[in-house]
């Protein structure tokens, strides 16, 4: 209801004493009506009210200034002042309304405040009923469209056509779930994602852009794993019809996302079976290829392994969700958890858009929302099915290097991994295992029988570049104990660890296990 409607009602006989300076002052909507005779009713007003007063509070002309300042400052639409007490409206009240640009209506003595209140409340109730009926009708149409098989992209296009607002649905890594008529890219995409991840309250408007961001799903979910709706225009300036329609699309998007999540459960089981086979060195077995095909991957094409994790072990599930979303930029991935880390098997990608570069770009978009618990990621070089276990080791090593790097999100690719790790990753798994067994099998068997700790001592000795004292310090052993154990390793393997070729053989065999 507008002020103009009140003035036009002949039964009330209201007179306009001051309309306000804005050209559309009489078109301002009345949100509610509040009757008071308090001289400072500001605490009871929230904005948009028609304030009705019998002016009982006025004892002297200065009181008008105090009252009007409080009402105007609280955002009231207008003041309807009764003429009964003063048989008219005091000039000081009219002057105060003009100073504060508050619309002023005079209520005749014979008109009760109840009649004005009844008219406003009745009109507002009818309008709300109409809006509710419209909203329910729109919701039914949207839900019927979903039930009829309309996809989320088609539904977003229909809402865009209805409202004139371009709609996109994006993930926290910038993946376009619904791309819209023109996909967003570059700085515009980064700005939208950053706003979603960092805004104190949502919905929010993207700084420097006429776009609004709406969260999809429960507020309890971490934003780095969530979706958001990006709508062209400033939502704070939309009319209620557009805002309600976009809000209903956001709710349906949340339902669609939940439905897709249910479908991902089976895919996850298949992915984790494939990852477990790769981790145990069985990438070349037929069942691994079968599992990869079931997960949507081509086992005959080069694949890449990515390993991701946060500093806190309890956030492994968050790391998996992040990796699922980021890997989807490349193609259908197989993602699961293994040894407390998120692991993804994904296509290698074309030469002009290799998967490691695409993955790194997507993950870096999360940096503004990651917080103090850093996300570190390692990505292997492309590998054949037979060398996939080595690629997993390479990705793990790359992730270890990433944990020493700077920034909230750090990604290390296979190209940055030391040469011997890359060499071993490229060797078929069976060959690596056979080499490791041939060199170290006597040591492993001896440890299994006696628990002597020869492998652990050998690892420390080589990591310390053959220094007896540093190895002893690292293992908290006497230096003579280290000398004895290394001598026993040399006897069992037939290798002289003082000689570089033998030391290299043993070192590579350890890395191949």
PDB file of N, CA, C and O in Angstrom, residues 206-256:
ATOM      1  N   UNK A 206      29.091  -8.546  -5.612  1.00  0.00           N
ATOM      2  CA  UNK A 206      30.503  -8.583  -6.000  1.00  0.00           C
ATOM      3  C   UNK A 206      31.020  -7.152  -6.127  1.00  0.00           C
ATOM      4  O   UNK A 206      30.445  -6.353  -6.869  1.00  0.00           O
ATOM      5  N   UNK A 207      32.088  -6.789  -5.407  1.00  0.00           N
ATOM      6  CA  UNK A 207      32.606  -5.412  -5.495  1.00  0.00           C
ATOM      7  C   UNK A 207      33.007  -5.049  -6.918  1.00  0.00           C
ATOM      8  O   UNK A 207      33.670  -5.826  -7.613  1.00  0.00           O
ATOM      9  N   UNK A 208      32.565  -3.877  -7.355  1.00  0.00           N
ATOM     10  CA  UNK A 208      32.922  -3.393  -8.681  1.00  0.00           C
ATOM     11  C   UNK A 208      32.181  -4.065  -9.815  1.00  0.00           C
ATOM     12  O   UNK A 208      32.527  -3.871 -10.982  1.00  0.00           O
ATOM     13  N   UNK A 209      31.189  -4.885  -9.503  1.00  0.00           N
ATOM     14  CA  UNK A 209      30.440  -5.585 -10.552  1.00  0.00           C
ATOM     15  C   UNK A 209      28.974  -5.627 -10.171  1.00  0.00           C
ATOM     16  O   UNK A 209      28.631  -5.708  -8.992  1.00  0.00           O
ATOM     17  N   UNK A 210      28.122  -5.572 -11.161  1.00  0.00           N
ATOM     18  CA  UNK A 210      26.677  -5.661 -10.921  1.00  0.00           C
ATOM     19  C   UNK A 210      26.262  -7.126 -10.901  1.00  0.00           C
ATOM     20  O   UNK A 210      25.523  -7.596 -11.767  1.00  0.00           O
ATOM     21  N   UNK A 211      26.767  -7.863  -9.908  1.00  0.00           N
ATOM     22  CA  UNK A 211      26.424  -9.280  -9.762  1.00  0.00           C
ATOM     23  C   UNK A 211      26.236  -9.593  -8.292  1.00  0.00           C
ATOM     24  O   UNK A 211      26.932  -9.043  -7.437  1.00  0.00           O
ATOM     25  N   UNK A 212      25.327 -10.523  -8.008  1.00  0.00           N
ATOM     26  CA  UNK A 212      25.022 -10.899  -6.628  1.00  0.00           C
ATOM     27  C   UNK A 212      25.269 -12.387  -6.422  1.00  0.00           C
ATOM     28  O   UNK A 212      25.016 -13.204  -7.320  1.00  0.00           O
ATOM     29  N   UNK A 213      25.748 -12.731  -5.235  1.00  0.00           N
ATOM     30  CA  UNK A 213      26.135 -14.099  -4.897  1.00  0.00           C
ATOM     31  C   UNK A 213      25.195 -14.646  -3.825  1.00  0.00           C
ATOM     32  O   UNK A 213      24.983 -14.016  -2.792  1.00  0.00           O
ATOM     33  N   UNK A 214      24.630 -15.837  -4.093  1.00  0.00           N
ATOM     34  CA  UNK A 214      23.717 -16.495  -3.153  1.00  0.00           C
ATOM     35  C   UNK A 214      24.268 -17.880  -2.814  1.00  0.00           C
ATOM     36  O   UNK A 214      24.616 -18.646  -3.715  1.00  0.00           O
ATOM     37  N   UNK A 215      24.346 -18.240  -1.525  1.00  0.00           N
ATOM     38  CA  UNK A 215      24.865 -19.562  -1.160  1.00  0.00           C
ATOM     39  C   UNK A 215      23.852 -20.654  -1.481  1.00  0.00           C
ATOM     40  O   UNK A 215      22.647 -20.458  -1.367  1.00  0.00           O
ATOM     41  N   UNK A 216      24.358 -21.814  -1.875  1.00  0.00           N
ATOM     42  CA  UNK A 216      23.521 -22.981  -2.134  1.00  0.00           C
ATOM     43  C   UNK A 216      23.796 -24.006  -1.046  1.00  0.00           C
ATOM     44  O   UNK A 216      24.932 -24.433  -0.862  1.00  0.00           O
ATOM     45  N   UNK A 217      22.775 -24.392  -0.314  1.00  0.00           N
ATOM     46  CA  UNK A 217      22.953 -25.412   0.714  1.00  0.00           C
ATOM     47  C   UNK A 217      22.999 -24.804   2.101  1.00  0.00           C
ATOM     48  O   UNK A 217      22.855 -23.597   2.287  1.00  0.00           O
ATOM     49  N   UNK A 218      23.203 -25.643   3.112  1.00  0.00           N
ATOM     50  CA  UNK A 218      23.138 -25.188   4.508  1.00  0.00           C
ATOM     51  C   UNK A 218      24.298 -24.271   4.863  1.00  0.00           C
ATOM     52  O   UNK A 218      25.404 -24.409   4.335  1.00  0.00           O
ATOM     53  N   UNK A 219      24.064 -23.338   5.776  1.00  0.00           N
ATOM     54  CA  UNK A 219      25.103 -22.395   6.196  1.00  0.00           C
ATOM     55  C   UNK A 219      26.210 -23.092   6.979  1.00  0.00           C
ATOM     56  O   UNK A 219      27.303 -22.551   7.128  1.00  0.00           O
ATOM     57  N   UNK A 220      25.930 -24.292   7.494  1.00  0.00           N
ATOM     58  CA  UNK A 220      26.934 -25.021   8.273  1.00  0.00           C
ATOM     59  C   UNK A 220      28.026 -25.623   7.392  1.00  0.00           C
ATOM     60  O   UNK A 220      29.090 -25.987   7.893  1.00  0.00           O
ATOM     61  N   UNK A 221      27.795 -25.719   6.093  1.00  0.00           N
ATOM     62  CA  UNK A 221      28.774 -26.325   5.197  1.00  0.00           C
ATOM     63  C   UNK A 221      29.924 -25.360   4.934  1.00  0.00           C
ATOM     64  O   UNK A 221      29.735 -24.150   4.813  1.00  0.00           O
ATOM     65  N   UNK A 222      31.138 -25.896   4.827  1.00  0.00           N
ATOM     66  CA  UNK A 222      32.283 -25.066   4.484  1.00  0.00           C
ATOM     67  C   UNK A 222      32.104 -24.505   3.076  1.00  0.00           C
ATOM     68  O   UNK A 222      31.746 -25.239   2.145  1.00  0.00           O
ATOM     69  N   UNK A 223      32.390 -23.226   2.918  1.00  0.00           N
ATOM     70  CA  UNK A 223      32.195 -22.609   1.608  1.00  0.00           C
ATOM     71  C   UNK A 223      33.137 -23.182   0.547  1.00  0.00           C
ATOM     72  O   UNK A 223      32.795 -23.211  -0.633  1.00  0.00           O
ATOM     73  N   UNK A 224      34.329 -23.650   0.947  1.00  0.00           N
ATOM     74  CA  UNK A 224      35.278 -24.176  -0.046  1.00  0.00           C
ATOM     75  C   UNK A 224      34.764 -25.447  -0.711  1.00  0.00           C
ATOM     76  O   UNK A 224      35.312 -25.881  -1.735  1.00  0.00           O
ATOM     77  N   UNK A 225      33.735 -26.076  -0.145  1.00  0.00           N
ATOM     78  CA  UNK A 225      33.193 -27.297  -0.753  1.00  0.00           C
ATOM     79  C   UNK A 225      31.794 -27.073  -1.334  1.00  0.00           C
ATOM     80  O   UNK A 225      31.146 -28.027  -1.754  1.00  0.00           O
ATOM     81  N   UNK A 226      31.330 -25.840  -1.354  1.00  0.00           N
ATOM     82  CA  UNK A 226      29.937 -25.579  -1.687  1.00  0.00           C
ATOM     83  C   UNK A 226      29.771 -25.005  -3.090  1.00  0.00           C
ATOM     84  O   UNK A 226      30.736 -24.797  -3.822  1.00  0.00           O
ATOM     85  N   UNK A 227      28.508 -24.762  -3.470  1.00  0.00           N
ATOM     86  CA  UNK A 227      28.129 -24.084  -4.706  1.00  0.00           C
ATOM     87  C   UNK A 227      27.549 -22.721  -4.359  1.00  0.00           C
ATOM     88  O   UNK A 227      27.185 -22.455  -3.210  1.00  0.00           O
ATOM     89  N   UNK A 228      27.446 -21.874  -5.384  1.00  0.00           N
ATOM     90  CA  UNK A 228      26.720 -20.620  -5.206  1.00  0.00           C
ATOM     91  C   UNK A 228      26.051 -20.228  -6.516  1.00  0.00           C
ATOM     92  O   UNK A 228      26.474 -20.650  -7.605  1.00  0.00           O
ATOM     93  N   UNK A 229      24.969 -19.466  -6.383  1.00  0.00           N
ATOM     94  CA  UNK A 229      24.267 -18.918  -7.542  1.00  0.00           C
ATOM     95  C   UNK A 229      24.778 -17.498  -7.756  1.00  0.00           C
ATOM     96  O   UNK A 229      24.810 -16.697  -6.818  1.00  0.00           O
ATOM     97  N   UNK A 230      25.184 -17.201  -8.983  1.00  0.00           N
ATOM     98  CA  UNK A 230      25.643 -15.865  -9.349  1.00  0.00           C
ATOM     99  C   UNK A 230      24.609 -15.251 -10.283  1.00  0.00           C
ATOM    100  O   UNK A 230      24.346 -15.787 -11.360  1.00  0.00           O
ATOM    101  N   UNK A 231      24.003 -14.161  -9.844  1.00  0.00           N
ATOM    102  CA  UNK A 231      22.935 -13.515 -10.610  1.00  0.00           C
ATOM    103  C   UNK A 231      23.362 -12.105 -10.993  1.00  0.00           C
ATOM    104  O   UNK A 231      23.866 -11.353 -10.156  1.00  0.00           O
ATOM    105  N   UNK A 232      23.184 -11.749 -12.255  1.00  0.00           N
ATOM    106  CA  UNK A 232      23.505 -10.389 -12.695  1.00  0.00           C
ATOM    107  C   UNK A 232      22.594  -9.388 -11.997  1.00  0.00           C
ATOM    108  O   UNK A 232      21.388  -9.642 -11.825  1.00  0.00           O
ATOM    109  N   UNK A 233      23.176  -8.255 -11.592  1.00  0.00           N
ATOM    110  CA  UNK A 233      22.398  -7.217 -10.944  1.00  0.00           C
ATOM    111  C   UNK A 233      22.667  -7.158  -9.455  1.00  0.00           C
ATOM    112  O   UNK A 233      23.175  -8.105  -8.845  1.00  0.00           O
ATOM    113  N   UNK A 234      22.330  -6.026  -8.876  1.00  0.00           N
ATOM    114  CA  UNK A 234      22.481  -5.792  -7.443  1.00  0.00           C
ATOM    115  C   UNK A 234      21.197  -6.230  -6.739  1.00  0.00           C
ATOM    116  O   UNK A 234      20.149  -5.601  -6.885  1.00  0.00           O
ATOM    117  N   UNK A 235      21.269  -7.309  -5.964  1.00  0.00           N
ATOM    118  CA  UNK A 235      20.064  -7.875  -5.341  1.00  0.00           C
ATOM    119  C   UNK A 235      19.416  -6.912  -4.348  1.00  0.00           C
ATOM    120  O   UNK A 235      18.228  -7.055  -4.041  1.00  0.00           O
ATOM    121  N   UNK A 236      20.169  -5.953  -3.841  1.00  0.00           N
ATOM    122  CA  UNK A 236      19.584  -4.999  -2.888  1.00  0.00           C
ATOM    123  C   UNK A 236      18.638  -4.024  -3.576  1.00  0.00           C
ATOM    124  O   UNK A 236      17.878  -3.327  -2.900  1.00  0.00           O
ATOM    125  N   UNK A 237      18.679  -3.983  -4.915  1.00  0.00           N
ATOM    126  CA  UNK A 237      17.802  -3.059  -5.642  1.00  0.00           C
ATOM    127  C   UNK A 237      16.715  -3.787  -6.436  1.00  0.00           C
ATOM    128  O   UNK A 237      15.979  -3.158  -7.189  1.00  0.00           O
ATOM    129  N   UNK A 238      16.638  -5.109  -6.287  1.00  0.00           N
ATOM    130  CA  UNK A 238      15.596  -5.865  -6.995  1.00  0.00           C
ATOM    131  C   UNK A 238      14.240  -5.622  -6.345  1.00  0.00           C
ATOM    132  O   UNK A 238      14.147  -5.382  -5.129  1.00  0.00           O
ATOM    133  N   UNK A 239      13.183  -5.748  -7.156  1.00  0.00           N
ATOM    134  CA  UNK A 239      11.852  -5.765  -6.550  1.00  0.00           C
ATOM    135  C   UNK A 239      11.606  -7.159  -5.960  1.00  0.00           C
ATOM    136  O   UNK A 239      12.342  -8.110  -6.236  1.00  0.00           O
ATOM    137  N   UNK A 240      10.591  -7.265  -5.135  1.00  0.00           N
ATOM    138  CA  UNK A 240      10.358  -8.505  -4.393  1.00  0.00           C
ATOM    139  C   UNK A 240      10.088  -9.684  -5.318  1.00  0.00           C
ATOM    140  O   UNK A 240      10.468 -10.824  -5.011  1.00  0.00           O
ATOM    141  N   UNK A 241       9.453  -9.436  -6.464  1.00  0.00           N
ATOM    142  CA  UNK A 241       9.139 -10.530  -7.393  1.00  0.00           C
ATOM    143  C   UNK A 241      10.404 -11.192  -7.914  1.00  0.00           C
ATOM    144  O   UNK A 241      10.533 -12.419  -7.930  1.00  0.00           O
ATOM    145  N   UNK A 242      11.386 -10.374  -8.319  1.00  0.00           N
ATOM    146  CA  UNK A 242      12.649 -10.923  -8.828  1.00  0.00           C
ATOM    147  C   UNK A 242      13.401 -11.632  -7.702  1.00  0.00           C
ATOM    148  O   UNK A 242      13.908 -12.748  -7.881  1.00  0.00           O
ATOM    149  N   UNK A 243      13.467 -10.986  -6.527  1.00  0.00           N
ATOM    150  CA  UNK A 243      14.170 -11.598  -5.401  1.00  0.00           C
ATOM    151  C   UNK A 243      13.581 -12.938  -4.998  1.00  0.00           C
ATOM    152  O   UNK A 243      14.311 -13.898  -4.738  1.00  0.00           O
ATOM    153  N   UNK A 244      12.249 -13.028  -4.968  1.00  0.00           N
ATOM    154  CA  UNK A 244      11.593 -14.288  -4.597  1.00  0.00           C
ATOM    155  C   UNK A 244      11.869 -15.379  -5.623  1.00  0.00           C
ATOM    156  O   UNK A 244      12.110 -16.534  -5.270  1.00  0.00           O
ATOM    157  N   UNK A 245      11.832 -15.014  -6.908  1.00  0.00           N
ATOM    158  CA  UNK A 245      12.051 -16.010  -7.962  1.00  0.00           C
ATOM    159  C   UNK A 245      13.464 -16.563  -7.918  1.00  0.00           C
ATOM    160  O   UNK A 245      13.679 -17.777  -8.012  1.00  0.00           O
ATOM    161  N   UNK A 246      14.446 -15.680  -7.761  1.00  0.00           N
ATOM    162  CA  UNK A 246      15.831 -16.134  -7.671  1.00  0.00           C
ATOM    163  C   UNK A 246      16.022 -16.983  -6.407  1.00  0.00           C
ATOM    164  O   UNK A 246      16.705 -18.004  -6.426  1.00  0.00           O
ATOM    165  N   UNK A 247      15.393 -16.575  -5.310  1.00  0.00           N
ATOM    166  CA  UNK A 247      15.489 -17.350  -4.070  1.00  0.00           C
ATOM    167  C   UNK A 247      14.944 -18.761  -4.227  1.00  0.00           C
ATOM    168  O   UNK A 247      15.503 -19.717  -3.685  1.00  0.00           O
ATOM    169  N   UNK A 248      13.852 -18.888  -4.982  1.00  0.00           N
ATOM    170  CA  UNK A 248      13.275 -20.221  -5.204  1.00  0.00           C
ATOM    171  C   UNK A 248      14.200 -21.075  -6.075  1.00  0.00           C
ATOM    172  O   UNK A 248      14.341 -22.283  -5.858  1.00  0.00           O
ATOM    173  N   UNK A 249      14.860 -20.445  -7.049  1.00  0.00           N
ATOM    174  CA  UNK A 249      15.827 -21.183  -7.865  1.00  0.00           C
ATOM    175  C   UNK A 249      16.999 -21.652  -7.002  1.00  0.00           C
ATOM    176  O   UNK A 249      17.487 -22.777  -7.169  1.00  0.00           O
ATOM    177  N   UNK A 250      17.439 -20.819  -6.070  1.00  0.00           N
ATOM    178  CA  UNK A 250      18.527 -21.210  -5.168  1.00  0.00           C
ATOM    179  C   UNK A 250      18.123 -22.447  -4.362  1.00  0.00           C
ATOM    180  O   UNK A 250      18.912 -23.387  -4.203  1.00  0.00           O
ATOM    181  N   UNK A 251      16.894 -22.468  -3.859  1.00  0.00           N
ATOM    182  CA  UNK A 251      16.420 -23.616  -3.080  1.00  0.00           C
ATOM    183  C   UNK A 251      16.373 -24.886  -3.932  1.00  0.00           C
ATOM    184  O   UNK A 251      16.762 -25.967  -3.482  1.00  0.00           O
ATOM    185  N   UNK A 252      15.907 -24.756  -5.185  1.00  0.00           N
ATOM    186  CA  UNK A 252      15.841 -25.919  -6.075  1.00  0.00           C
ATOM    187  C   UNK A 252      17.248 -26.384  -6.448  1.00  0.00           C
ATOM    188  O   UNK A 252      17.516 -27.585  -6.571  1.00  0.00           O
ATOM    189  N   UNK A 253      18.174 -25.437  -6.595  1.00  0.00           N
ATOM    190  CA  UNK A 253      19.568 -25.789  -6.877  1.00  0.00           C
ATOM    191  C   UNK A 253      20.149 -26.615  -5.732  1.00  0.00           C
ATOM    192  O   UNK A 253      20.898 -27.576  -5.946  1.00  0.00           O
ATOM    193  N   UNK A 254      19.805 -26.249  -4.498  1.00  0.00           N
ATOM    194  CA  UNK A 254      20.274 -27.017  -3.337  1.00  0.00           C
ATOM    195  C   UNK A 254      19.732 -28.448  -3.381  1.00  0.00           C
ATOM    196  O   UNK A 254      20.454 -29.406  -3.069  1.00  0.00           O
ATOM    197  N   UNK A 255      18.471 -28.605  -3.766  1.00  0.00           N
ATOM    198  CA  UNK A 255      17.895 -29.950  -3.897  1.00  0.00           C
ATOM    199  C   UNK A 255      18.602 -30.742  -4.990  1.00  0.00           C
ATOM    200  O   UNK A 255      18.883 -31.935  -4.835  1.00  0.00           O
ATOM    201  N   UNK A 256      18.883 -30.084  -6.109  1.00  0.00           N
ATOM    202  CA  UNK A 256      19.565 -30.752  -7.212  1.00  0.00           C
ATOM    203  C   UNK A 256      20.962 -31.191  -6.789  1.00  0.00           C
ATOM    204  O   UNK A 256      21.406 -32.301  -7.113  1.00  0.00           O
TER     205      UNK A 256
END
